[in-house]
Short mmCIF file of C-alpha atoms in Angstrom, two decimals:
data_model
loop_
_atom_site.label_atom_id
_atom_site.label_comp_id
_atom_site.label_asym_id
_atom_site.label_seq_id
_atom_site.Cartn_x
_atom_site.Cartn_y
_atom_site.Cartn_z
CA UNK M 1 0.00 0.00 0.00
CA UNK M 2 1.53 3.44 -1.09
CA UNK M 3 1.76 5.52 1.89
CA UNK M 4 1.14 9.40 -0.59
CA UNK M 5 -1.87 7.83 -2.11
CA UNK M 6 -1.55 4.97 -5.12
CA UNK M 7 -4.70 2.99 -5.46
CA UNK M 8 -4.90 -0.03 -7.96
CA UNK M 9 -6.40 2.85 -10.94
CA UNK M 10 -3.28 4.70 -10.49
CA UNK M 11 -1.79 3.71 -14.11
CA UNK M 12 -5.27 5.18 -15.49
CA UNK M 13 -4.84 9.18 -16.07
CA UNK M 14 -8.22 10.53 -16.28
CA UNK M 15 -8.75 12.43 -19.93
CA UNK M 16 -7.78 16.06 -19.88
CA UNK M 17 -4.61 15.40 -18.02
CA UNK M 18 -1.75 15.83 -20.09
CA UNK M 19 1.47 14.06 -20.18
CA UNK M 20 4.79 16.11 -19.93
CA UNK M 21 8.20 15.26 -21.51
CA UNK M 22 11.42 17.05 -22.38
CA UNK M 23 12.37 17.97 -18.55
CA UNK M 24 14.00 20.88 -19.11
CA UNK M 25 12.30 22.53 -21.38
CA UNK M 26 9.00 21.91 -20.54
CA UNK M 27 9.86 23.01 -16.42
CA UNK M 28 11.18 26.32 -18.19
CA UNK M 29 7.77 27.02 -19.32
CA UNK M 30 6.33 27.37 -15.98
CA UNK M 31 6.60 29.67 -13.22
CA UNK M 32 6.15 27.13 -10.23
CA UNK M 33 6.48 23.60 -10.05
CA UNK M 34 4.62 21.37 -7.32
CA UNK M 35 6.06 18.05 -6.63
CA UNK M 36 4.02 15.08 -5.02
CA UNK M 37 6.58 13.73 -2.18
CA UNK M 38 6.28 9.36 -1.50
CA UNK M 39 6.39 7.69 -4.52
CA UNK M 40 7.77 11.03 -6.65
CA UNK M 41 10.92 12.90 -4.71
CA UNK M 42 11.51 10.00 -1.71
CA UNK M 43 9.97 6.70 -0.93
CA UNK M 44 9.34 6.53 2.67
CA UNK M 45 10.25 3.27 5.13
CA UNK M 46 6.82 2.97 6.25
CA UNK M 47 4.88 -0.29 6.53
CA UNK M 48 0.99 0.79 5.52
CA UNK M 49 -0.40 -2.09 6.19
CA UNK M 50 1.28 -1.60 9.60
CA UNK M 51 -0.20 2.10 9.58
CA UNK M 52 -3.64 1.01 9.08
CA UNK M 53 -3.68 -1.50 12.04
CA UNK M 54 -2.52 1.57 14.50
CA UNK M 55 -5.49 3.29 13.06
CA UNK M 56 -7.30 0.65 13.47
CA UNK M 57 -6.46 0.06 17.07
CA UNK M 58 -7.50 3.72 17.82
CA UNK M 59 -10.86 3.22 17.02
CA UNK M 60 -10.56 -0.58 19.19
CA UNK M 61 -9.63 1.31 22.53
CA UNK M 62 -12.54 3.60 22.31
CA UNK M 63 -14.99 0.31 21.68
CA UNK M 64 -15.69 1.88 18.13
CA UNK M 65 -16.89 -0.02 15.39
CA UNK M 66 -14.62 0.84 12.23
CA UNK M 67 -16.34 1.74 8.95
CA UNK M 68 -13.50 0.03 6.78
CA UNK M 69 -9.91 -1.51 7.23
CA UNK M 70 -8.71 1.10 4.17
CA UNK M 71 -6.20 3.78 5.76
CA UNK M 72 -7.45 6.60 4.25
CA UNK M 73 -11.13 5.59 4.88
CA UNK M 74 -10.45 5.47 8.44
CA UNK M 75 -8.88 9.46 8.62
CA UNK M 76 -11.76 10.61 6.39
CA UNK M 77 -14.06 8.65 8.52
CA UNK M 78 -12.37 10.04 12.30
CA UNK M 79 -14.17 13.27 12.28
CA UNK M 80 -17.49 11.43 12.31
CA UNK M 81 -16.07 9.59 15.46
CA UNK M 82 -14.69 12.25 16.77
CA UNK M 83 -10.95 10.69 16.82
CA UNK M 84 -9.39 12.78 14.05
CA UNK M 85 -6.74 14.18 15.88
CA UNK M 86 -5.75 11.05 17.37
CA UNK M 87 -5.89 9.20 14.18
CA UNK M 88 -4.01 11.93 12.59
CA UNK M 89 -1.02 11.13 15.12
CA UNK M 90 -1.19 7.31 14.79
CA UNK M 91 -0.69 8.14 11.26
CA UNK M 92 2.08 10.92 11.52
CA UNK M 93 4.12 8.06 13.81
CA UNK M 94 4.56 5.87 11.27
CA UNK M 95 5.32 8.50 8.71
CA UNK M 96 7.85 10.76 10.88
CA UNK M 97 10.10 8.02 11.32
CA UNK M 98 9.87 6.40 7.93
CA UNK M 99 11.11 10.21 6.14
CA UNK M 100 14.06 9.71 8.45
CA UNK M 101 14.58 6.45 6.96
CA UNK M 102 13.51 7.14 3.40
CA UNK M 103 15.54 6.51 -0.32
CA UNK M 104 15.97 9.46 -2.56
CA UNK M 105 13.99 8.95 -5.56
CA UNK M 106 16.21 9.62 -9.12
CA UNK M 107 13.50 12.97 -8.95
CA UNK M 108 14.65 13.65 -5.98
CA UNK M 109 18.23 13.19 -6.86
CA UNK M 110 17.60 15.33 -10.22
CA UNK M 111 15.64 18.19 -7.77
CA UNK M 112 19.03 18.04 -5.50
CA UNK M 113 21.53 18.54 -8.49
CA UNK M 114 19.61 21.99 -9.80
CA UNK M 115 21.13 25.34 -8.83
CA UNK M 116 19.40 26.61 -5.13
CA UNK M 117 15.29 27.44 -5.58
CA UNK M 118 15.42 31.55 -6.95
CA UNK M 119 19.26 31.41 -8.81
CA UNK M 120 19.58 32.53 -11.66
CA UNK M 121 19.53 29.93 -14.62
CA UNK M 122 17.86 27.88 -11.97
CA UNK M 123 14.68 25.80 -12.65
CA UNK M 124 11.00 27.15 -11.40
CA UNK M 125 10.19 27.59 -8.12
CA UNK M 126 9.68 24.04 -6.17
CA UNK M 127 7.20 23.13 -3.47
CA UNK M 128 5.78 20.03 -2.45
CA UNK M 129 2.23 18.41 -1.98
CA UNK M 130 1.84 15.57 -0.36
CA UNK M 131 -0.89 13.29 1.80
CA UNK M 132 1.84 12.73 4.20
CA UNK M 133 1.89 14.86 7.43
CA UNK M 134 3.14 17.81 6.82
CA UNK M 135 6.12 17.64 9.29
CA UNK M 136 7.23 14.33 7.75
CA UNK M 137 7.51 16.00 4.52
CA UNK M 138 9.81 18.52 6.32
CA UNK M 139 11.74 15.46 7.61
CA UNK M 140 12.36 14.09 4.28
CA UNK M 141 13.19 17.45 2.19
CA UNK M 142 15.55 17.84 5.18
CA UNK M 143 17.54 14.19 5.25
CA UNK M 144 17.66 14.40 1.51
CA UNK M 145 19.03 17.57 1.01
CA UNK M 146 15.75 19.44 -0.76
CA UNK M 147 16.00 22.27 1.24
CA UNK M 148 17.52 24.49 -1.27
CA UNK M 149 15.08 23.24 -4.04
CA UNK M 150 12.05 23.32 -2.56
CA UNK M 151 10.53 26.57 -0.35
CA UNK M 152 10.05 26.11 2.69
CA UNK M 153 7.19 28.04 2.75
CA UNK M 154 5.42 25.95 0.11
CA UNK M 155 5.30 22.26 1.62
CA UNK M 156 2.25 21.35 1.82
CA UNK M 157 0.49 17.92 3.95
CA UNK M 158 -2.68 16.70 4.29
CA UNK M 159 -2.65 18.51 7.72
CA UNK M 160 -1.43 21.58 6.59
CA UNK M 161 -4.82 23.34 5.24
CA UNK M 162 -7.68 21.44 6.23
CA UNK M 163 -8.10 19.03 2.79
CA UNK M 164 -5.90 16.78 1.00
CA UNK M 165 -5.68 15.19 -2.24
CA UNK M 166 -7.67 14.88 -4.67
CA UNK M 167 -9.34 18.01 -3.51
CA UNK M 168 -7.28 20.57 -4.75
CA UNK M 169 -7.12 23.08 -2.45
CA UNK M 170 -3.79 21.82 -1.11
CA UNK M 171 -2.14 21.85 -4.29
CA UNK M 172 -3.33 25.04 -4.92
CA UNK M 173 -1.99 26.24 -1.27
CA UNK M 174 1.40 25.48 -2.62
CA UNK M 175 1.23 27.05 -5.88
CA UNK M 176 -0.20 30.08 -3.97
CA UNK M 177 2.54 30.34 -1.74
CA UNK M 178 5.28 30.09 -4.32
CA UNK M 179 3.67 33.63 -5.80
CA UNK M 180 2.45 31.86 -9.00
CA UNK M 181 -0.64 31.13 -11.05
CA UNK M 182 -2.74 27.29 -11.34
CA UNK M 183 -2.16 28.02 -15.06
CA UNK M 184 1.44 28.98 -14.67
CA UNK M 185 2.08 25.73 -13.15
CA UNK M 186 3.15 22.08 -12.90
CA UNK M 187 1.95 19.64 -10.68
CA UNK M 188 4.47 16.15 -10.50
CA UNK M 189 3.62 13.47 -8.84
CA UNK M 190 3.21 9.24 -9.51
CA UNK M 191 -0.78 8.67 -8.39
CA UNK M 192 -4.16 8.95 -10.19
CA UNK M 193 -5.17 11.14 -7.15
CA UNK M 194 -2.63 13.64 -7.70
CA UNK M 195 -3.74 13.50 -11.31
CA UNK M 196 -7.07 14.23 -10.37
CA UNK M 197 -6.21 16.85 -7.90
CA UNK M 198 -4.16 18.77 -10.89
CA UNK M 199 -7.13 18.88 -13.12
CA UNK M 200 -9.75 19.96 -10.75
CA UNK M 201 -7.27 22.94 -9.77
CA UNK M 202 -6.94 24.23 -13.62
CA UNK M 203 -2.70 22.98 -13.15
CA UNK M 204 -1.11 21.23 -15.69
CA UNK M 205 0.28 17.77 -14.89
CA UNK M 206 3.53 15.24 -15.14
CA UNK M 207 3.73 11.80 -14.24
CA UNK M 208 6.98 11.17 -12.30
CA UNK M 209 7.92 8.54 -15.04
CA UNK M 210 7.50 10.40 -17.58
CA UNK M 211 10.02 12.94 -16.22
CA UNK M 212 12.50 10.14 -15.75
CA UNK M 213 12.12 8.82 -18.95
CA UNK M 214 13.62 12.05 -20.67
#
């Protein structure tokens, strides 16, 4: 189970999405670029299947009957049970230490080798959004060295403004917050939902392979 959000449709991109190739090129043509963070930049140590039982267990100790044994199910279903926060941490756990422990992605690695986010000759303006915690995508732009590619200002979790992905109000938090446009801007990431999220937010979207393909 893919801890950012890959569900078995992933590999079908909903029509109106476009493709992106020719890296450099086509990153030059926008003014921001929003990167998706597990699966995309890093792939974080985290055992989901492991995740979902801790979420699971929450909603044992308060004698609650679960409405599914899905992850995400279970967060969007806490506020109804009045556990979100709770949930939320049981969650963020599992995902703080596995960005300590996570592999650099070749994106990530490609992100890492570009001049310092703002530089001259540099590429666009970098942020991230992610349905991992928002601190554990802090954790992982830090061990891997991101910090100079990426704002700081502009990493964006599933915590961070109230929705998450596919809803695209998170996405469009980060592009907000890099001082650019939905239609000035890319949105990379590796899932179906992040696909989604880019087209209901008006942003133009690359799949991660595609990227690495070039």
């Amino acid at each position: 189970m893919r801890g950012d959000d890959r569900d078995p449709e992933d590999d079908h991109r909903p029509r109106g999405v476009r493709g992106v190739s020719a890296v450099d090129s086509r990153l030059a043509g926008y003014d921001a670029v929003v990167y998706d963070l597990d699966g995309t930049l890093v792939e974080l140590a985290v055992d989901w299947d492991a995740v979902a039982e801790s979420v699971l267990d929450v909603y044992a100790e308060r004698a609650l009957i679960p409405p599914t044994e899905e992850l995400w199910g279970l967060l969007g279903a806490a506020d109804d049970y009045g556990i979100r926060a709770a949930v939320e941490e049981a969650i963020a756990l599992h995902e703080r230490a596995g960005a300590r422990e996570s592999t650099r992605l070749p994106l990530g690695d490609r992100l890492a080798a570009d001049g310092p986010e703002g530089e001259v000759g540099s590429p666009p303006s970098a942020g991230v959004c992610s349905l991992n915690c928002e601190e554990a995508c802090r954790i992982a732009v830090e061990t891997h060295g991101l910090g100079d590619a990426i704002a700081g200002d502009a990493i964006v979790g599933r915590d961070t403004v109230g929705s998450h992905k596919p809803d695209p109000a998170s996405l469009l938090a980060a592009i907000d917050r890099l001082g650019a446009a939905p239609e000035d801007s890319l949105f990379v990431g590796d899932s179906r939902r992040d696909a989604v999220a880019a087209e209901r937010g008006g942003v133009d979207f690359a799949w991660a392979a595609d990227l690495l393909a070039e």
